[in-house]
XYZ file of C-alpha atoms in Angstrom:
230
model
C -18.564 -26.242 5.160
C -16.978 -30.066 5.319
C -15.732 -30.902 9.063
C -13.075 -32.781 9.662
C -12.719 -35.125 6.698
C -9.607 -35.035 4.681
C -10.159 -33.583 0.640
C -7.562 -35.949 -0.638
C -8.422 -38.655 -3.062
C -11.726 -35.608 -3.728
C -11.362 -34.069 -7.082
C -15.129 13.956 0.517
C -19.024 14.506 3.099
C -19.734 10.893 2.380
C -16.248 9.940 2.037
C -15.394 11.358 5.563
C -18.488 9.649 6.663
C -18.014 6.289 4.697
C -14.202 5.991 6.233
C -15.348 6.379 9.542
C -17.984 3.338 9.128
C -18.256 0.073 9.251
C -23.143 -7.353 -3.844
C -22.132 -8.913 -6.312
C -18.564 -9.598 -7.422
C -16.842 -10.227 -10.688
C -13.323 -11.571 -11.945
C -11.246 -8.395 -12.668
C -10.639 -8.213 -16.759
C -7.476 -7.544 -18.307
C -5.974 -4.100 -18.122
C -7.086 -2.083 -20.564
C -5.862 1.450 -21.880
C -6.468 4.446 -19.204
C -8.300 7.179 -19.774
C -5.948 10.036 -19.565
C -8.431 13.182 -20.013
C -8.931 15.456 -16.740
C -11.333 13.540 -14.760
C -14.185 15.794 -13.424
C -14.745 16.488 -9.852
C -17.487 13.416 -8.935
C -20.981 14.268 -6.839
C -21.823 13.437 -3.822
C -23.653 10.349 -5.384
C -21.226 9.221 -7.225
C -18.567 9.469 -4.155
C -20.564 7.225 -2.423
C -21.129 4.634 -4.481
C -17.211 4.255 -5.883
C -16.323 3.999 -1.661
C -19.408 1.433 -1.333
C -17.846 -0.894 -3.969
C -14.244 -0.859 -2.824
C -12.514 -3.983 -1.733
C -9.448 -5.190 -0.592
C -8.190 -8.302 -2.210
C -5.185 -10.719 -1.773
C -3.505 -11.110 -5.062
C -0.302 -13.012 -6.030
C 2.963 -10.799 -5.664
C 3.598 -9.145 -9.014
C 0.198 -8.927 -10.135
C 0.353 -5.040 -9.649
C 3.502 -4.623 -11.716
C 2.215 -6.966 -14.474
C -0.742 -4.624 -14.932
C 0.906 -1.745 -14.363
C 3.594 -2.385 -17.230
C 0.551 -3.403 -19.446
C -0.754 0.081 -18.890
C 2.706 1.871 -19.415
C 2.461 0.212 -22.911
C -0.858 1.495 -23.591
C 0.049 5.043 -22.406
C -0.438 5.454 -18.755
C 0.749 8.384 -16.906
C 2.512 7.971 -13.893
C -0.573 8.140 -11.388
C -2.405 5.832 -13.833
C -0.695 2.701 -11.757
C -2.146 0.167 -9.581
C -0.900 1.073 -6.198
C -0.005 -1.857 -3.867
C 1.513 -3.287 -0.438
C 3.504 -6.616 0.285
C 1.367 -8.924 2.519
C 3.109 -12.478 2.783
C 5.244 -14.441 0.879
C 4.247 -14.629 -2.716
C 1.097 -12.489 -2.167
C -0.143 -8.720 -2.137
C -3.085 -6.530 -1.309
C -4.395 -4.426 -3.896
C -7.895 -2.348 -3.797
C -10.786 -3.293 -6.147
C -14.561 -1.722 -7.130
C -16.687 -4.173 -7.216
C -19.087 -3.594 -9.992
C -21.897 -5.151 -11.100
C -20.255 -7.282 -14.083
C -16.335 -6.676 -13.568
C -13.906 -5.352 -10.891
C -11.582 -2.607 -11.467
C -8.185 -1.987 -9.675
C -7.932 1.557 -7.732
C -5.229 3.745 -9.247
C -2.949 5.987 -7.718
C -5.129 8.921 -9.004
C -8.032 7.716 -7.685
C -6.808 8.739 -4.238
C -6.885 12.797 -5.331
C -9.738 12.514 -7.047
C -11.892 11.064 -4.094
C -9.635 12.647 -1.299
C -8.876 9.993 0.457
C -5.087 8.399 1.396
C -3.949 5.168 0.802
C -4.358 3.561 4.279
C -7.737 5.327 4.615
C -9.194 3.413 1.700
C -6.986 0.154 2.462
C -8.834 -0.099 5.761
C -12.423 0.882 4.475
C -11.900 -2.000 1.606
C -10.682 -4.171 4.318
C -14.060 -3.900 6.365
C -16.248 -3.805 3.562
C -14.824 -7.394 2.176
C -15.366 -8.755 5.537
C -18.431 -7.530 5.742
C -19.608 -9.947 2.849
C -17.025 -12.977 3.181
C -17.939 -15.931 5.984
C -16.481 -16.497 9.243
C -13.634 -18.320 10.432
C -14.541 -22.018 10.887
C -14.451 -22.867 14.732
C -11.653 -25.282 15.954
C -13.620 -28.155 16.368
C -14.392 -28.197 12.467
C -11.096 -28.257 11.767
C -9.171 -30.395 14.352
C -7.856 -33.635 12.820
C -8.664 -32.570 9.313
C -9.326 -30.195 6.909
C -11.960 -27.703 5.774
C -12.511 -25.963 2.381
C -15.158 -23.267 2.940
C -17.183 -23.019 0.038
C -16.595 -20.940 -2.710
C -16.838 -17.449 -2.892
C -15.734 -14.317 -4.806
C -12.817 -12.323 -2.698
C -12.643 -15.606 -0.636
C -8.453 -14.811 -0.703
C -9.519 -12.107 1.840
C -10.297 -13.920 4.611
C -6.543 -14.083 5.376
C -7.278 -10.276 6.515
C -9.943 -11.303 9.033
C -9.344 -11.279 13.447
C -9.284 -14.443 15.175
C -6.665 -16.436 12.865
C -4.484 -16.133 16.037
C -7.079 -17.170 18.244
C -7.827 -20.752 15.761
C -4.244 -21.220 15.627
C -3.635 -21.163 19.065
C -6.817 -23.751 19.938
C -5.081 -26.252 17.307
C -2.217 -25.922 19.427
C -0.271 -23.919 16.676
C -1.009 -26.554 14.107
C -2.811 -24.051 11.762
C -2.187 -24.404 7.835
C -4.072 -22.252 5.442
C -4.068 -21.624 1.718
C -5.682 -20.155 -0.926
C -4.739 -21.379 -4.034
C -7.122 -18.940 -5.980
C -9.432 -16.057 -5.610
C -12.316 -18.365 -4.327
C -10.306 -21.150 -2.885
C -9.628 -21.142 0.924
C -8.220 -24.274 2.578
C -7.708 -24.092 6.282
C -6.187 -27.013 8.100
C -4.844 -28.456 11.007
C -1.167 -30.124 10.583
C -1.383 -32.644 13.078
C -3.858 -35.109 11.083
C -1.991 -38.075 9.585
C -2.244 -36.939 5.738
C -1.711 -33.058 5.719
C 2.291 -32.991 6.200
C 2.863 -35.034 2.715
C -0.428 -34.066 0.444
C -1.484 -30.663 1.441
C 1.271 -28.610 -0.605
C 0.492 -31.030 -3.657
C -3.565 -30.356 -3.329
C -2.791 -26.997 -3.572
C -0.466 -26.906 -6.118
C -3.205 -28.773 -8.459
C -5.368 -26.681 -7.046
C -3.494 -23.512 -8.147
C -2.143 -24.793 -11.850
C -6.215 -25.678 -12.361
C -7.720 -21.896 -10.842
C -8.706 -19.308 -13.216
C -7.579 -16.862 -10.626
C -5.185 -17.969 -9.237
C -3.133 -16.556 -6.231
C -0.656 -18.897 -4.611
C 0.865 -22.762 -4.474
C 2.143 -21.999 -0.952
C 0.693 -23.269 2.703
C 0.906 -20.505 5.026
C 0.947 -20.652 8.860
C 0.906 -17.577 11.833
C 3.610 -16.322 12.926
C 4.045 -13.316 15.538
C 0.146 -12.510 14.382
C 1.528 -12.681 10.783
C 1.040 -15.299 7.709
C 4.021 -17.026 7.148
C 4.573 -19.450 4.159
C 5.631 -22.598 4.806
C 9.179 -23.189 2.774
């Protein structure tokens, strides 16, 4: 990853087992018509594989509800919804399965069928997307500039990782961050010379350009939350 230079003028058994623990990804497709037959009761297998490929992504607010009415038009029943939670301004968490050519939203009825609750399986998609994004960039790569780290699926998700607080608080609480798009994370310190007037318009191209995207905003920490800049 870049240090320090500005980007401008740059164009059930197993589940109990798996919750308790510490590949590839895809771009989700469009929402397609549910499957409304009695699902069968999966194997152990099969259990274990679904929990292995769960993530949890940041997606713009409203993405949920967009599918979700997509679905209502195509005949879903009321657990056949994408369940949700708010996250920041403009953006929300949603769980994922990562498979091996697409990735498909969790549904409410996912979480009988697998036995699991909703903040059980938030927090075991949280680790797991950790597990295969990078690592914060120290201070001293970001201090008096900017860094994009490179490109990744689920990249959006780093905003979920420990230590922001800790980065922010070495750049003196100058910390900026922003992901324009699902593999798009710009992290930044506000005190170099150029940030303050071109950073929201970087992004904003940025965003408008993204095939997945996820927000315009810049986003600081506040009280150990993300906090968009207005």
């Amino acid at each position: 990853m870049a240090a320090g230079k500005s980007i401008f003028g740059k164009a059930v058994g197993f589940a109990a087992g798996l919750l308790g623990a510490g590949g590839a990804q895809a771009a989700v497709l469009p929402a397609k018509a549910p499957d409304v037959t009695s699902p069968t009761a999966p194997t152990d297998a099969e259990v274990e594989a679904e929990l292995r490929s769960l993530r949890l992504v940041v997606r713009d607010a409203g993405y949920a509800a967009h599918r979700n009415r997509i679905l209502a038009e195509r005949g879903a029943q009321p657990d056949d919804v994408i369940f949700t939670t708010p996250f920041a301004k403009g953006l929300e968490l949603i769980l994922v399965a990562d498979e091996p050519t697409t990735s498909e939203p969790w549904m409410l009825r996912e979480l009988d069928l697998y036995k699991v609750t909703q903040d059980e399986i938030m927090a075991l998609g949280r680790r797991q997307v950790l597990a295969i994004l990078p690592s914060l960039p120290p201070a001293e790569a970001v201090v008096g500039g900017v860094v994009m780290v490179p490109k990744m699926d689920y990249l959006a998700s780093l905003m979920l990782a420990d230590g922001w607080d800790e980065l922010d608080a070495a750049l003196g609480g100058n910390l900026l961050v922003a992901v324009p798009s699902d593999d798009v994370l710009i992290v930044a310190d506000a005190r170099a010379a150029d940030i303050g007037a071109k950073l929201p318009a970087f992004v904003k191209a940025q965003y408008d350009d993204a095939n997945r995207s996820v927000s315009p905003l810049v986003y600081r920490r506040q009280g150990g939350a993300w906090m968009a800049i207005e």
